[in-house]
CSV table of C-alpha atoms and ligand atoms in Angstrom, one decimal:
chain,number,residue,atom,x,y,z
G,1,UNK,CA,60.5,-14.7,-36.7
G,2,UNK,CA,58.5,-17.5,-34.5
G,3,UNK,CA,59.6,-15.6,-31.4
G,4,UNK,CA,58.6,-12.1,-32.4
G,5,UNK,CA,55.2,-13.3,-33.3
G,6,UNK,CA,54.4,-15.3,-30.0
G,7,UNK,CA,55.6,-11.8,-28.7
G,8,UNK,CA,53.6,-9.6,-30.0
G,9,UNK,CA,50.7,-12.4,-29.3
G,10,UNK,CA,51.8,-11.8,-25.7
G,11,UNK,CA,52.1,-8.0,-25.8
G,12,UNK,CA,48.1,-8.2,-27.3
G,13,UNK,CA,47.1,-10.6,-25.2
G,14,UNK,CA,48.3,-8.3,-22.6
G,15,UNK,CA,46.6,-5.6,-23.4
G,16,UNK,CA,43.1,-7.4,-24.2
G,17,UNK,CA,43.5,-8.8,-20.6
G,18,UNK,CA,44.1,-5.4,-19.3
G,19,UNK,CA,41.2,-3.6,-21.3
G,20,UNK,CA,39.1,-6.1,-20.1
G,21,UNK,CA,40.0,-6.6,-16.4
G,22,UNK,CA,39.2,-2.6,-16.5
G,23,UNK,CA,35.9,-2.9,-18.5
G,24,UNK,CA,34.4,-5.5,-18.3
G,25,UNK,CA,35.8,-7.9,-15.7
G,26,UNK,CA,33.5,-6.8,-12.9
G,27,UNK,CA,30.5,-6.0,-15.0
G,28,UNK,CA,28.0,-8.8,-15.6
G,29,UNK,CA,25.6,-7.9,-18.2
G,30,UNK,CA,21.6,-7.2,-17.6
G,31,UNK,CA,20.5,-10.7,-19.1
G,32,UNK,CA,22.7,-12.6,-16.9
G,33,UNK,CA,22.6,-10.2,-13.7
G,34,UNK,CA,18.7,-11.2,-14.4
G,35,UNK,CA,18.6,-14.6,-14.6
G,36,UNK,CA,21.6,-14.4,-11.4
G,37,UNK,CA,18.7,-13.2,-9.5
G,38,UNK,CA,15.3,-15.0,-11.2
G,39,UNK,CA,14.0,-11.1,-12.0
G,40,UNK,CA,12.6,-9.5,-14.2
G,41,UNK,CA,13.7,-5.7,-14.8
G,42,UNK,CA,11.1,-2.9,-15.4
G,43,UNK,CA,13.0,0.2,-16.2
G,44,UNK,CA,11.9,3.9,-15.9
G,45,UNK,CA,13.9,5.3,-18.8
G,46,UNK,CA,13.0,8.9,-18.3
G,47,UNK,CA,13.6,8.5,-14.2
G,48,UNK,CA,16.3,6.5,-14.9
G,49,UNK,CA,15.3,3.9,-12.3
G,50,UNK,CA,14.6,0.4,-12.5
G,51,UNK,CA,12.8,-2.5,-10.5
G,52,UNK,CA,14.0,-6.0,-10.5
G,53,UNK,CA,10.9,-8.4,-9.6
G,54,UNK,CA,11.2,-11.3,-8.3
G,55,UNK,CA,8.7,-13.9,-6.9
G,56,UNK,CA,8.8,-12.8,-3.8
G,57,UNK,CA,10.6,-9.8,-3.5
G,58,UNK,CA,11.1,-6.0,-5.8
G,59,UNK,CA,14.2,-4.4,-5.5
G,60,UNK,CA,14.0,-0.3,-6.6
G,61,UNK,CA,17.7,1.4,-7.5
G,62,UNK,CA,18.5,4.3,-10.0
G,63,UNK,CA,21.0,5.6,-11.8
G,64,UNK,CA,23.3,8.6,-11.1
G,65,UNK,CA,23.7,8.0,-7.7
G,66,UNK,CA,27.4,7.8,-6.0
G,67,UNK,CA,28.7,5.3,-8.1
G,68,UNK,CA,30.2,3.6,-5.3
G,69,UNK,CA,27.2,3.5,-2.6
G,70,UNK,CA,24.0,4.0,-4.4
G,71,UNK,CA,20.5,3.0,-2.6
G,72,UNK,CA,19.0,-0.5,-3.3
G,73,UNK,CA,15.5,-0.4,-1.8
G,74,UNK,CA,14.0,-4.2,-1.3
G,75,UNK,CA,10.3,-4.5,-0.6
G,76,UNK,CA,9.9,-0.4,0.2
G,77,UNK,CA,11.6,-1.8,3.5
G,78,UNK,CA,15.3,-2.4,3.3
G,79,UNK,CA,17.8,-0.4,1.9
G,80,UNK,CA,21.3,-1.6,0.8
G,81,UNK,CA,24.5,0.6,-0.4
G,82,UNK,CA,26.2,-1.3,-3.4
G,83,UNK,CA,27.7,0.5,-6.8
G,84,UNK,CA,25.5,1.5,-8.7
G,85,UNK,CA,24.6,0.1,-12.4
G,86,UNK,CA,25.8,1.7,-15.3
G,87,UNK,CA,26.1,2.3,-18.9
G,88,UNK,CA,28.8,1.1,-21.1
G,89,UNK,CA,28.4,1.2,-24.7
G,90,UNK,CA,24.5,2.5,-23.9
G,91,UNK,CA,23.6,-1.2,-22.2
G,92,UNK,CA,22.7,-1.3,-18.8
G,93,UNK,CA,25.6,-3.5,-16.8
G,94,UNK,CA,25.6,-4.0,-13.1
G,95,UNK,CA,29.0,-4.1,-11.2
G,96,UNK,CA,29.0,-8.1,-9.5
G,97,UNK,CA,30.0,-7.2,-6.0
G,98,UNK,CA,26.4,-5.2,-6.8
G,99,UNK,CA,24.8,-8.9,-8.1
G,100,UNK,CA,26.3,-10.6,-5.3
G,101,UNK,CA,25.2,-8.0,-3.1
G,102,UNK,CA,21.6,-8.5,-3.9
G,103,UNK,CA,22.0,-12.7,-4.3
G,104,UNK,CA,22.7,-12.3,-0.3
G,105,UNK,CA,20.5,-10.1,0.7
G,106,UNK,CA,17.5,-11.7,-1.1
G,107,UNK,CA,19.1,-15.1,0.3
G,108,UNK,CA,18.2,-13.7,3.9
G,109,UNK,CA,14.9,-12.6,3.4
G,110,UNK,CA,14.1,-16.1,2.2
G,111,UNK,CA,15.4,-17.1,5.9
G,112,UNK,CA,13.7,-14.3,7.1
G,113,UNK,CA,10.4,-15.2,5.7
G,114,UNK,CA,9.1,-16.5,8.9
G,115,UNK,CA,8.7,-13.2,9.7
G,116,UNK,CA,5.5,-12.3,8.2
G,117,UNK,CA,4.2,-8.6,8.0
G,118,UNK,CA,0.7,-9.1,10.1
G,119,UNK,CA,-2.0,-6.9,10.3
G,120,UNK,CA,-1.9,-6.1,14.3
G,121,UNK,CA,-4.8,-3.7,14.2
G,122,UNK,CA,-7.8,-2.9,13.0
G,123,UNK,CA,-9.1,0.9,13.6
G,124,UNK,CA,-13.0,1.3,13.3
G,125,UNK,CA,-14.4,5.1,12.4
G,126,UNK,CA,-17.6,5.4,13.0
G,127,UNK,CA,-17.9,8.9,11.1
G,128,UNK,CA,-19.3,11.9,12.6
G,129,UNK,CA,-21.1,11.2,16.5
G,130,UNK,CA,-22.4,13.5,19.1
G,131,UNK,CA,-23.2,17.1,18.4
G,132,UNK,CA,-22.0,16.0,14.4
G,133,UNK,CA,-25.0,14.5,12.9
G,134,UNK,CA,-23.4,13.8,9.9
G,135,UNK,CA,-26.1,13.9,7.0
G,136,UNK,CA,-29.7,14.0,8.1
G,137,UNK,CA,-33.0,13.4,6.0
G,138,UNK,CA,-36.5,12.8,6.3
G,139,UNK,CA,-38.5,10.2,4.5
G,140,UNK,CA,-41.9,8.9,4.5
G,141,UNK,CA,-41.5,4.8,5.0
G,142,UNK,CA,-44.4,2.6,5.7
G,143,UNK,CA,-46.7,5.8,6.4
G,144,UNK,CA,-44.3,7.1,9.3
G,145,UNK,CA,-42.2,9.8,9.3
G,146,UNK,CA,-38.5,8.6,9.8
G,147,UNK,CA,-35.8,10.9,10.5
G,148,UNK,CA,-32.0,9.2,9.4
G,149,UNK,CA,-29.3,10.8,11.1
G,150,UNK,CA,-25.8,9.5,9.3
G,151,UNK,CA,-23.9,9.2,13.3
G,152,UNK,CA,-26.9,6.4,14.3
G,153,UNK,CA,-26.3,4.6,11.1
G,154,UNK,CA,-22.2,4.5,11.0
G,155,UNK,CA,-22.5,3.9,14.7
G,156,UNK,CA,-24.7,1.2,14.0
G,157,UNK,CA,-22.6,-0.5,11.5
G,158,UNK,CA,-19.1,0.2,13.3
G,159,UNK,CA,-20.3,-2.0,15.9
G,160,UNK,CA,-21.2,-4.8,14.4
G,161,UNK,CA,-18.0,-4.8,12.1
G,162,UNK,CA,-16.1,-4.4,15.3
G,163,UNK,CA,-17.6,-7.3,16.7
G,164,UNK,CA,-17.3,-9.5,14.4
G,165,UNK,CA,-13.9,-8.4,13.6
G,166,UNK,CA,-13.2,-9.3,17.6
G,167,UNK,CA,-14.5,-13.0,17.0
G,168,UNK,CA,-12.7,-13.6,13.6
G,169,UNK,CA,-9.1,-12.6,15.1
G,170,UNK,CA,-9.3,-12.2,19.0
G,171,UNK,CA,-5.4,-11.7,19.1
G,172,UNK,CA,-5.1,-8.5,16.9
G,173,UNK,CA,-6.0,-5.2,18.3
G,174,UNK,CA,-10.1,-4.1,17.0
G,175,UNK,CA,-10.5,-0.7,18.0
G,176,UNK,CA,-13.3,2.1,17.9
G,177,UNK,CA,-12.7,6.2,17.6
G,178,UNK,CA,-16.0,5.8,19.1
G,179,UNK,CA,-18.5,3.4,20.8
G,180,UNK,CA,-21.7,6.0,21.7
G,181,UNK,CA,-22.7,8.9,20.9
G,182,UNK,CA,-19.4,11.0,21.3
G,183,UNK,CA,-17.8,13.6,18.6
G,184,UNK,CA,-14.4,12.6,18.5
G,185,UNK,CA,-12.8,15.6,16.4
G,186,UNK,CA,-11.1,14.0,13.4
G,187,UNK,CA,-7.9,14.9,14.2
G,188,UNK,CA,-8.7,12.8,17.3
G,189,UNK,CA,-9.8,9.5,15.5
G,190,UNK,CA,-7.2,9.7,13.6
G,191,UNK,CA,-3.8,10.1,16.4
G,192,UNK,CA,-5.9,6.8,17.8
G,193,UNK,CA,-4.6,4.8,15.1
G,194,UNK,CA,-1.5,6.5,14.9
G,195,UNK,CA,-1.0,6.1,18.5
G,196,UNK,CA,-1.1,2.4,18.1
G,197,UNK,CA,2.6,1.1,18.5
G,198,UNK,CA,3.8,-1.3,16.4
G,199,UNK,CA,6.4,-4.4,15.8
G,200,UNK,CA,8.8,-4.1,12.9
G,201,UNK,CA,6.1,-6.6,10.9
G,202,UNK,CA,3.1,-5.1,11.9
G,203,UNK,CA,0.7,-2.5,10.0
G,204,UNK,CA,-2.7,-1.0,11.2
G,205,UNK,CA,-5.9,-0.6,9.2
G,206,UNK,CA,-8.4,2.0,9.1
G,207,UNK,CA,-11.5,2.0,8.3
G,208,UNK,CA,-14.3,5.2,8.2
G,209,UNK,CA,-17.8,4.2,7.7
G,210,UNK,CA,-20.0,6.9,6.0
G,211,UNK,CA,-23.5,7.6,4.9
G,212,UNK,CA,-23.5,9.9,1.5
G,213,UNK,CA,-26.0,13.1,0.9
G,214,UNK,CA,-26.8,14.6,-2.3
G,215,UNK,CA,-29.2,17.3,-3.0
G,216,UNK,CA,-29.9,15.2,-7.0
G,217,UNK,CA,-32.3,12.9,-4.7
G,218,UNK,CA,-31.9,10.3,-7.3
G,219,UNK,CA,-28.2,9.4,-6.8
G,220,UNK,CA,-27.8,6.6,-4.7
G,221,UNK,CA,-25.6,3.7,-4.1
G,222,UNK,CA,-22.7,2.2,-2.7
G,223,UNK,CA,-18.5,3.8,-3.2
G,224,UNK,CA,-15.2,3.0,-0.8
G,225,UNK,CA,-12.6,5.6,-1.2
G,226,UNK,CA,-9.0,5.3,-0.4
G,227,UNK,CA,-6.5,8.4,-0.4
G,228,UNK,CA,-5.1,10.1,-3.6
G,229,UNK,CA,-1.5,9.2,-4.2
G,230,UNK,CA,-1.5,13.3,-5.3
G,231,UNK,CA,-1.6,13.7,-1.4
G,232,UNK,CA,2.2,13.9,-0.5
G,233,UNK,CA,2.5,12.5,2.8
G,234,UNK,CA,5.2,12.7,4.9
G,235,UNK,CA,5.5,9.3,6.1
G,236,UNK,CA,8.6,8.9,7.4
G,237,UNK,CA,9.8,10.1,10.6
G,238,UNK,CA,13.0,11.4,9.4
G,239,UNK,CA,14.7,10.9,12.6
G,240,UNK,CA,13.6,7.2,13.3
G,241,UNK,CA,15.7,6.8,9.9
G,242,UNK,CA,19.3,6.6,9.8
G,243,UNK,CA,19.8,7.1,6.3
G,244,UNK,CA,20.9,9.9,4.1
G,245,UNK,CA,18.7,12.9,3.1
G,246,UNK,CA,18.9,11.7,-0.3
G,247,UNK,CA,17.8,8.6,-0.3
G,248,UNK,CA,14.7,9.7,2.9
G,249,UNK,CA,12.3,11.0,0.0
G,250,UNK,CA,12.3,7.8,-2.1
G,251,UNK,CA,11.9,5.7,0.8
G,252,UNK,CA,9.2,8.3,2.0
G,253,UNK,CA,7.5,8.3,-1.8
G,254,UNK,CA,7.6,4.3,-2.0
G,255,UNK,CA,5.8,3.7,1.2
G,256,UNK,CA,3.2,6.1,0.2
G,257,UNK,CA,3.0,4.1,-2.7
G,258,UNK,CA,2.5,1.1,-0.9
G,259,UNK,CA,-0.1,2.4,1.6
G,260,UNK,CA,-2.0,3.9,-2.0
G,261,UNK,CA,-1.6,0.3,-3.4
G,262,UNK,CA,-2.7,-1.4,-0.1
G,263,UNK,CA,-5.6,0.8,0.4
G,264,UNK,CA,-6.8,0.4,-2.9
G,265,UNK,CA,-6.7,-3.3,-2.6
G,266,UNK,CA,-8.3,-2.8,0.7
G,267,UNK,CA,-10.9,-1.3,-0.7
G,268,UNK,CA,-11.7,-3.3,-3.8
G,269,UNK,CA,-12.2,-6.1,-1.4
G,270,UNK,CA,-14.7,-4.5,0.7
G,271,UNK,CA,-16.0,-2.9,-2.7
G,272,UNK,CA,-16.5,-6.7,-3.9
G,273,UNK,CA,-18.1,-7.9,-0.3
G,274,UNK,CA,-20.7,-4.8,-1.1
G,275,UNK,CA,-21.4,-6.3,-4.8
G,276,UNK,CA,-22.1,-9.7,-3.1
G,277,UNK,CA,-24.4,-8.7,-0.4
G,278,UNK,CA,-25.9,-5.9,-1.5
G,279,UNK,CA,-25.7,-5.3,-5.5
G,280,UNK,CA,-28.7,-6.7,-6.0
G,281,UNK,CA,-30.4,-4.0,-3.7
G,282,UNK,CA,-27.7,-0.8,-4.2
G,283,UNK,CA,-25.8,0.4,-7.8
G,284,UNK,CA,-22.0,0.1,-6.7
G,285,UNK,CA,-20.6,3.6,-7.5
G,286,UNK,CA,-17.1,2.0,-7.8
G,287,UNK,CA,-13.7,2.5,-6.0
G,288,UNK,CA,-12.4,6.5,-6.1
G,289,UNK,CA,-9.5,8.7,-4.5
G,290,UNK,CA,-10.2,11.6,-2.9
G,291,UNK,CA,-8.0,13.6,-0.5
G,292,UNK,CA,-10.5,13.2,2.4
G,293,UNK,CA,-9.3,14.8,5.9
G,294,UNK,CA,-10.6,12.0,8.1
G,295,UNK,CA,-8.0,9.4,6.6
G,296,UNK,CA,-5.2,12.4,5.4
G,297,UNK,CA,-2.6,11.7,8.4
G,298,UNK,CA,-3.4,8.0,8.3
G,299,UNK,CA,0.1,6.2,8.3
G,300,UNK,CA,-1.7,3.1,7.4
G,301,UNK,CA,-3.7,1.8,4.5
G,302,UNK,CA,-6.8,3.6,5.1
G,303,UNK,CA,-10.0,3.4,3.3
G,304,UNK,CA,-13.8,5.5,3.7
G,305,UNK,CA,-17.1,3.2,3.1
G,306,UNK,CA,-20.4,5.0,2.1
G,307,UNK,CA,-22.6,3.0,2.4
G,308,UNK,CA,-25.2,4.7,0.7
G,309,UNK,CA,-27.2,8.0,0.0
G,310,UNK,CA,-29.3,9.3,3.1
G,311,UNK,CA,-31.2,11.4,0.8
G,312,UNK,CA,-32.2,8.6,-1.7
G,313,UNK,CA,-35.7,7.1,-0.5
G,314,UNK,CA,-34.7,3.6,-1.9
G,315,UNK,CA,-30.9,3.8,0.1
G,316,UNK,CA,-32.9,5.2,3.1
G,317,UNK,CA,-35.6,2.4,3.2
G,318,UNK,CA,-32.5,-0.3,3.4
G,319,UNK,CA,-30.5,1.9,5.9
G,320,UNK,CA,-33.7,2.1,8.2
G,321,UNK,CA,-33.6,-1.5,7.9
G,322,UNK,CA,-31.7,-3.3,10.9
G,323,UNK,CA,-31.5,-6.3,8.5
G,324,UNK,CA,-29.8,-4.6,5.6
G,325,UNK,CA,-27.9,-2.8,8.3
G,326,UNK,CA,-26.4,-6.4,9.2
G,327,UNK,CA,-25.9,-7.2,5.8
G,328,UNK,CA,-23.8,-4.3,5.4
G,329,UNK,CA,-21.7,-5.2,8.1
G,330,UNK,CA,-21.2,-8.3,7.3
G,331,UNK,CA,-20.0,-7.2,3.6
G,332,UNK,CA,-17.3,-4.7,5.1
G,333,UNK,CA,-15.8,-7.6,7.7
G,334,UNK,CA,-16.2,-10.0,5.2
G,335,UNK,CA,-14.2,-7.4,2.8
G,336,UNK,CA,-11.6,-6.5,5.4
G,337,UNK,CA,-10.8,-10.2,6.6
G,338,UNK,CA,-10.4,-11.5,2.8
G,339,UNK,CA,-7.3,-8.0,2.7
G,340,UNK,CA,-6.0,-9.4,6.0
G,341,UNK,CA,-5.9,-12.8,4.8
G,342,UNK,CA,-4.3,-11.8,1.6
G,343,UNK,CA,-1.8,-9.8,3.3
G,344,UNK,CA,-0.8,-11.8,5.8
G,345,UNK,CA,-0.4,-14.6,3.7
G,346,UNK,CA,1.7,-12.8,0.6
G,347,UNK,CA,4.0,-11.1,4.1
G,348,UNK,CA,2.7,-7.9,2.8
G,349,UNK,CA,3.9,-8.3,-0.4
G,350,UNK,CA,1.0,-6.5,-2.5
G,351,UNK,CA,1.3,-5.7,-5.6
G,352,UNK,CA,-0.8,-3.3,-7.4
G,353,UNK,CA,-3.9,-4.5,-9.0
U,1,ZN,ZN1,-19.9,11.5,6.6
């Protein structure tokens, strides 16, 4: 009697230690695959993808990959082939050579860290130039007739951020698409900044400088526009990457992402410089996306400044004004060196606002 019942312990015990070596002995469950890697999960439920966020680092992945190799993106940057998550019983489990996968890999980047993502150029666009005037309008200020061509003004402007720019970090690259009065095509200004090479850490800005024109002769004021995420950019040079032709569009989509999020943190902090220096003077027409060609094939966080309306009197008085001219150079390098900072210092780890 004793012995058939420690038996038939044994044969259950058995089988519990078999169903559970095949079910669950690899799986760790999401609460403790969390706290394994200090993240936070935010899932896409419709995509079925996830990102785990951690202090430092996000980690992209989805579901209904190869089970076996399925792409782990860290930071947009690195990718990593581990099993993929699953479901069992309709919870969300991850496989632990997948956990222990991602422990390691984040262990690196901590050692890595030295290696900070730098801003290691800065591209100036003066807009228009030469035979391209740009906007144009007459006004009558202090009895004289004054003629404001938009190529003089962004000119103007371009310089001065450029040189201050050169004083603030002499060993990053400042550039100009122009320096007189030249008509770079825009296909032109923008191949200069793409024809910047760079380290594995290193990103470019860009930076067009514009005068708006309306024919309401009442709108005036101050916008920055970065790029529409609707744009689909094709970002990646498929042939630089090694990796497969599934995983190339996510990779491609996620840096667009990041040069959207960068640009539009880029261009809050120029937006905010304006509101210091010059929202006393000029309304602040706010941060918008456009699709605008000068900036379109920008592989780089990319923003365009108007400064104001050409065809407003008031915006034209403090654009004829080689004071308020200073002033608004000194809000867009002021803008552009508090985005460096904050990018350099976070490794170019920016998270949208
Ligand atoms: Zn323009």
């Amino acid at each position: 009697m004793d012995r058939r019942l420690s038996f038939k312990k044994y044969i259950v015990f058995l089988i519990l230690l078999f169903i559970s070596s095949f079910c669950f002995a690899d799986d760790i469950e999401l609460s403790q695959a969390l706290s394994r890697l200090s993240a936070k999960l935010s899932w896409d439920p419709l995509m079925q993808t996830g990102l785990l966020i951690t202090d430092l680092h996000h980690i992209s992945f989805g579901i209904g990959y190869n089970t076996q190799s399925s792409p782990f993106i860290i930071d947009n940057r690195y990718v990593l082939y581990l099993p993929s998550p699953r479901y069992t019983d309709s919870r969300l489990v991850f496989p632990s050579e997948t956990i222990e996968g991602l422990e390691k890999a984040l262990l690196s980047l901590l050692s890595k860290s030295q290696a900070l993502y730098r801003i290691a150029a800065i591209v100036i666009d003066p807009g228009h130039g030469g035979k391209d005037s740009g906007a144009v309008a007459e006004h009558l200020i202090e009895k004289k007739k004054v003629t404001l061509q938009e190529k003089n003004i962004t000119l103007s402007v371009g310089k001065q951020v450029y040189e201050l720019l050169k004083t603030q970090f002499p060993e990053k690259r400042i550039l100009m698409t122009r320096t007189g009065d030249t008509y770079p095509t825009l296909e032109d200004r923008v191949s200069i900044a793409n024809a910047i090479p760079l380290g594995e850490h290193e990103a470019i800005l860009f930076i067009s400088i514009h005068t708006n024109a309306s024919f309401n002769k009442t709108a005036r004021g101050y916008e920055v526009w970065y790029l529409s995420p609707e744009y689909r950019r094709t970002l990646v040079d498929s042939k630089k990457f090694q990796e497969s032709t599934e995983v190339l569009p996510i990779i491609n989509a996620m840096l667009e992402e990041e040069f959207t999020t960068e640009s539009i943190l880029l261009a809050q902090s120029i937006l905010s410089q304006l509101d210091v220096s010059l929202g006393d003077k000029l309304p602040s027409r706010g941060i918008k996306a456009e699709e605008w060609f000068v900036v379109r094939n920008a592989k780089m966080p990319s923003v365009l400044v108007e400064l104001g309306f050409i065809t407003n009197y008031q915006d034209a008085i403090l654009m004829n004004d080689s004071a308020y001219l200073q002033k608004f150079s000194n809000a867009l390098y002021k803008g552009i060196v508090d985005f460096v900072n904050n990018f350099e210092k976070t490794g170019g780890f920016t998270t949208a606002p």
